XYZ file of C-alpha atoms in Angstrom:
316
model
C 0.000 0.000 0.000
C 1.417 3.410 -1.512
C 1.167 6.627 0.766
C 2.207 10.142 -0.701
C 5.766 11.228 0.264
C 4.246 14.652 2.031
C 1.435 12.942 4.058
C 1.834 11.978 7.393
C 1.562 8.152 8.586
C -0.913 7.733 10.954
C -1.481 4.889 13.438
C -3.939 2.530 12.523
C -6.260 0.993 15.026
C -8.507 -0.863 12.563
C -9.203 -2.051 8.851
C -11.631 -3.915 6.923
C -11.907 -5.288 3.872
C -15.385 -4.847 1.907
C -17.068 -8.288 0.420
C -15.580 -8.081 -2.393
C -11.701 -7.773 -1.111
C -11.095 -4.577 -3.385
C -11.924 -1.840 -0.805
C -9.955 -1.587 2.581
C -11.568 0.686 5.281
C -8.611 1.813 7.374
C -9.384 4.283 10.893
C -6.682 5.890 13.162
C -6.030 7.118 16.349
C -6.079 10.663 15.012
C -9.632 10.278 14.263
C -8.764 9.833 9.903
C -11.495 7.612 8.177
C -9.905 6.067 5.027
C -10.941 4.243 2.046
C -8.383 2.357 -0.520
C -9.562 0.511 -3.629
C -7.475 -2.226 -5.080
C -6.347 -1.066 -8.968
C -3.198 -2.256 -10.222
C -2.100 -0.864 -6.498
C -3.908 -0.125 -3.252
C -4.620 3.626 -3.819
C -6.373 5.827 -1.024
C -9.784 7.776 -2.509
C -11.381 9.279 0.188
C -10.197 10.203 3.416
C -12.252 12.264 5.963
C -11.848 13.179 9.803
C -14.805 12.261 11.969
C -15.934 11.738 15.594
C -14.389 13.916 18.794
C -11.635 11.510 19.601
C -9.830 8.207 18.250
C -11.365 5.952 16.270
C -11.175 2.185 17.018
C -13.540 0.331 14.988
C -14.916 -0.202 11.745
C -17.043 -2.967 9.724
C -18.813 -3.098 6.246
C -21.957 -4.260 5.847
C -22.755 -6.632 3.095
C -22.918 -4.637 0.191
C -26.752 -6.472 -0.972
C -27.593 -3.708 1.824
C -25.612 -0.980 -0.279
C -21.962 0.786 0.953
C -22.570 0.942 4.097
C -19.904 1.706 6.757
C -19.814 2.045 10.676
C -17.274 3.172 12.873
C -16.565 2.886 16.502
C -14.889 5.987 18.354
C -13.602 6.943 22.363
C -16.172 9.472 22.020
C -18.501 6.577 23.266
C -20.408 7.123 19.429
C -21.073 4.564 16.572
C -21.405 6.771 13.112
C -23.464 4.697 10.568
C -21.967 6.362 6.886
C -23.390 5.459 3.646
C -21.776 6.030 0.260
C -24.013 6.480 -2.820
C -23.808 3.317 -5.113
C -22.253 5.747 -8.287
C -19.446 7.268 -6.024
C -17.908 3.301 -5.384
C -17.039 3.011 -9.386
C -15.048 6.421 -9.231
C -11.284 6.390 -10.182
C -8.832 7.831 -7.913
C -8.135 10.273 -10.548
C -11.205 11.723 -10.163
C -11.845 11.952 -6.549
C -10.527 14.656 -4.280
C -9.699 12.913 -1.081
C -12.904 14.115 0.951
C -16.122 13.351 2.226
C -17.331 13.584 -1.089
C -19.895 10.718 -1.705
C -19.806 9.667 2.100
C -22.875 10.764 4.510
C -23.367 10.584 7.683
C -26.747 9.003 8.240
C -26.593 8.128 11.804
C -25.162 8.466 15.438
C -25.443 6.322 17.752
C -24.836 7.331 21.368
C -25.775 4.698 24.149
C -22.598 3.475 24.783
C -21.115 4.920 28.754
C -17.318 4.595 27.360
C -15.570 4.452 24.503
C -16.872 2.307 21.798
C -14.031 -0.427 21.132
C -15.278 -2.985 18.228
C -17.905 -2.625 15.536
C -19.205 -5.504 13.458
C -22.372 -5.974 11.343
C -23.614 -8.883 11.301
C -24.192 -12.051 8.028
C -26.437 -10.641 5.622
C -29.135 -14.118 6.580
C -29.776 -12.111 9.964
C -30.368 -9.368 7.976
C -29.139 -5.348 8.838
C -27.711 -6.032 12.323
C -24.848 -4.501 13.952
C -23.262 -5.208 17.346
C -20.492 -2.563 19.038
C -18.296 -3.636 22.222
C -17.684 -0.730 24.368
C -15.368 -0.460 27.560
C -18.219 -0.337 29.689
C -18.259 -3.738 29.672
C -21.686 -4.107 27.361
C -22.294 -5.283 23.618
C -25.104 -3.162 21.893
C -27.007 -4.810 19.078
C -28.710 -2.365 16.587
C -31.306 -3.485 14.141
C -32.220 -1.228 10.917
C -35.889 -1.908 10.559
C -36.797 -0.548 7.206
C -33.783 -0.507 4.697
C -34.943 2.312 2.836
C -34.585 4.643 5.845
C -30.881 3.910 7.233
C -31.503 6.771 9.614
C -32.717 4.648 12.210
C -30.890 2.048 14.062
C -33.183 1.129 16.897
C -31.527 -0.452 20.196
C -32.540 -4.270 20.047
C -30.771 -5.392 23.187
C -27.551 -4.651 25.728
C -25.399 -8.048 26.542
C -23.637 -6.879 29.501
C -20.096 -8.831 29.819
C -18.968 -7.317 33.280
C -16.105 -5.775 32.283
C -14.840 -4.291 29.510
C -14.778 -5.922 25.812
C -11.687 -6.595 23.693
C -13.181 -8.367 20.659
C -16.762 -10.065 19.410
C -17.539 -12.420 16.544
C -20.823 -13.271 14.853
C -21.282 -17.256 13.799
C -21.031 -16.720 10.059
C -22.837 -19.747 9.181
C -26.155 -19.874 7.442
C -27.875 -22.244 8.700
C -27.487 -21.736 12.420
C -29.640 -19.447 14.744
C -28.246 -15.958 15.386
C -24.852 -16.297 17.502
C -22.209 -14.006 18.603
C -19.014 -14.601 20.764
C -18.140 -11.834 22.715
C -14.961 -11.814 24.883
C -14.234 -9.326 28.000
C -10.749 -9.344 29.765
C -11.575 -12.803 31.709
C -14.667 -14.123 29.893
C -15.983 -15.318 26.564
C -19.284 -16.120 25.928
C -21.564 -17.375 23.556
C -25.123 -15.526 23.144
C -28.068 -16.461 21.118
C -31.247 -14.919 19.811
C -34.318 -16.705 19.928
C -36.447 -16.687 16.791
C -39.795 -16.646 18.363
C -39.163 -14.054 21.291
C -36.513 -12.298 19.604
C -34.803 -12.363 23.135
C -31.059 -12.699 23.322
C -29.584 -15.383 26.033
C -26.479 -16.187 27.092
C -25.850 -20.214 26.010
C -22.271 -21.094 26.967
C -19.168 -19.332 28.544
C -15.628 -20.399 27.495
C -12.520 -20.116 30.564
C -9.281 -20.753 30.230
C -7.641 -22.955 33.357
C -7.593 -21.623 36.647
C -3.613 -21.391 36.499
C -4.054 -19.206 33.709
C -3.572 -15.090 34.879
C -3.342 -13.407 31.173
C -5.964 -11.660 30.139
C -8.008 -12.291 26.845
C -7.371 -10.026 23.618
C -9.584 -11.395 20.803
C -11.820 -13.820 19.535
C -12.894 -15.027 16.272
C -15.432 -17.819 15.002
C -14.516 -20.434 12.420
C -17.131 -20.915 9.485
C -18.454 -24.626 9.645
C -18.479 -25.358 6.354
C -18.694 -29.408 6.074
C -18.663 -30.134 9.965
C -20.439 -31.045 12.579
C -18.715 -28.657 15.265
C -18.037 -25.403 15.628
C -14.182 -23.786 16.575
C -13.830 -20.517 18.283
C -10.634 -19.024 18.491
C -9.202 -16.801 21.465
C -6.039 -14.602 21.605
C -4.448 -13.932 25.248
C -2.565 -11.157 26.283
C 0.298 -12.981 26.700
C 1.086 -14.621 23.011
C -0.998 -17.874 23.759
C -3.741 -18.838 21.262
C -7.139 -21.542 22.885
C -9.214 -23.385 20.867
C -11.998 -24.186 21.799
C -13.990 -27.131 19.612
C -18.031 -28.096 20.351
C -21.038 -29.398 18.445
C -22.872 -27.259 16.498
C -25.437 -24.918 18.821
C -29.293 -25.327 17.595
C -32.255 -24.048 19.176
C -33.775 -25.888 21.829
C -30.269 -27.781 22.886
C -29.671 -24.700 25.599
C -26.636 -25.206 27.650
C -27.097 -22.006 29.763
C -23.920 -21.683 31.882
C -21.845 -24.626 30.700
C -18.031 -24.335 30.667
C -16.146 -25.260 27.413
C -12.403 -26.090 28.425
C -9.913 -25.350 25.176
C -9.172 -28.405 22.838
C -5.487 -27.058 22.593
C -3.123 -23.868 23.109
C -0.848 -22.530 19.993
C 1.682 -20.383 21.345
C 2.347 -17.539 18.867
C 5.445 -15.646 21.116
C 5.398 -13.818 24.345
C 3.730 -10.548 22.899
C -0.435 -9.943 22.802
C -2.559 -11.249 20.427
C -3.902 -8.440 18.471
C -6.088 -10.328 15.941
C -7.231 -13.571 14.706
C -9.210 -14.424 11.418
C -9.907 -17.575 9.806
C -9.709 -18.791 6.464
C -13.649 -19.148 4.601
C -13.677 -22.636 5.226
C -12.718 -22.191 8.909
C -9.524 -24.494 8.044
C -6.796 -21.926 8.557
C -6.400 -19.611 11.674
C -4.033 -16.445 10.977
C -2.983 -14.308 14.180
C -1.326 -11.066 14.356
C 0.212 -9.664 17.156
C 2.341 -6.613 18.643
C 5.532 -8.950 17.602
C 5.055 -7.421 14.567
C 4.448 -11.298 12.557
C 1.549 -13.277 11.279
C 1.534 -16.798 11.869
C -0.674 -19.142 9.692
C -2.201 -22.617 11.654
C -3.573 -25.698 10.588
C -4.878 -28.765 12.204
C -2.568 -32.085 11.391
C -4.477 -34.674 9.373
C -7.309 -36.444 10.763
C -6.406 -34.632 14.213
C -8.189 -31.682 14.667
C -6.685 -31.235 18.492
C -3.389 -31.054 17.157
C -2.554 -27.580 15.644
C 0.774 -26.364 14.353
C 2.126 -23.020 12.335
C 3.148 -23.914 8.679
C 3.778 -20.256 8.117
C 5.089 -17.246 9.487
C 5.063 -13.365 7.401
C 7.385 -10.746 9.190
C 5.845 -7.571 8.620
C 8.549 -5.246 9.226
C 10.582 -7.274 5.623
């Protein structure tokens, strides 16, 4: 990715990529909202400064819902930002850096501290978004009618106890509406019921009691051929669990149930700053403030056996 000599590098707190893989979302600490599309190189075509403070989230929404954006800010506000479907097919050439094309079509301002992660939801569950804040609560918004994107109506508060480092919807189709959402101690699973529209919380994952670091992020493995889900956490100190269970459908409620991890990958000694799976859920990638992403997989016919067949230093 190309930056102009003159401009200043910012630090980056999040990114995104839209569906598609040709559009990166980028935001910063100094409160910068950019936008890249992929030509023959990764060229920046708007850029914009939003919010009262740093930003620290950000998440597309499907684009059958339009280009939709939100980001997440320590000014305890989600911004819900739509780009008009024409503006997406300009050239860089022909843009001027700016707002231009990008509104701001909502703000939304329950959060009680800073707003930390922002994620919309599968397109199946239709125009959902959930944002982790630091006062220890998840926030899912619904958007009713999707010809009004001005309102984002609160649909319920998941309260974690303390404050949230990273969430994860189930991206799987056919499975009711799940999201993993990990605090500093805790993970848990919570489900939505389809009849009373009521969120619950189903299962909570803990690492062992001789373990002291805290957690750092989470992310949930498409199921695509099994009959199990994986869920992947990142500890502050460098260690990776994985946690392995059978696939959660309504009526089997587990309320309270303790998952122990099906193995630990150690990545180094520094925190975990990301994990992401592959679209098949077959290949775990973590990032962390070492500066390297390291690529897992299980061993054959031994899915409790994990080990790193890859490593990219990002400072070559």
């Amino acid at each position: 990715m190309m930056m102009d000599e003159e401009e200043e590098i910012s630090v980056v707190q999040d990114m995104a990529y839209d569906y598609s893989g040709k559009r990166l979302a980028t935001v910063s600490i100094d409160r910068e909202i950019c936008i890249w599309n992929k030509k023959d190189d990764w060229q920046r075509t708007y850029q914009w400064k939003a919010h009262e403070g740093p930003l620290f989230g950000v998440s597309w929404a499907h684009p059958c819902f339009g280009n939709i954006l939100a980001t997440g800010s320590y000014d305890k506000r989600v911004i819900i930002w739509e780009e008009p479907e024409a503006s997406s097919s300009y050239s860089s050439s022909s843009m001027d850096k700016s707002t231009k094309g990008w509104t701001a079509l909502a703000h939304l301002v329950d959060a009680r501290d800073e707003v930390r992660q922002v994620q919309f939801a599968p397109p199946h569950l239709g125009l959902l978004l959930a944002s982790g804040s630091a006062d220890g609560y998840v926030r899912i918004y619904t958007c009713i009618d999707e010809a009004d994107l001005h309102q984002w109506p609160l649909l319920t508060e998941l309260d974690m106890d303390s404050p949230v480092v990273g969430m994860s919807w189930n991206p799987s189709v056919d499975s009711i509406p799940l999201i993993v959402v990990a605090s500093h101690k805790d993970c848990r699973v919570w489900s939505m019921d389809n009849d009373t529209r009521r969120w619950t919380d189903w299962h909570l994952f803990r690492t062992s009691e001789s373990d002291t670091a805290d957690l750092s992020a989470v992310a949930w493995a498409p199921h695509v051929g099994r009959s199990f889900e994986r869920i992947a956490l990142g500890c502050e100190d460098g260690s990776i669990l994985l946690f392995q269970f059978p696939r959660i459908q309504q009526g089997n409620k587990t309320n309270g149930h303790e998952m122990q991890p099906i193995c630990r990958l150690n990545h180094g000694n520094e925190r975990i700053v990301r994990l992401q799976w592959n679209m098949v859920g077959s290949i775990l990638a973590s990032s962390a403030s070492d500066r390297m992403v390291r690529l897992w997989k299980a061993l054959p016919q031994d899915g409790t056996r994990w080990n790193c067949f890859d490593v990219v230093h990002l400072n070559e």
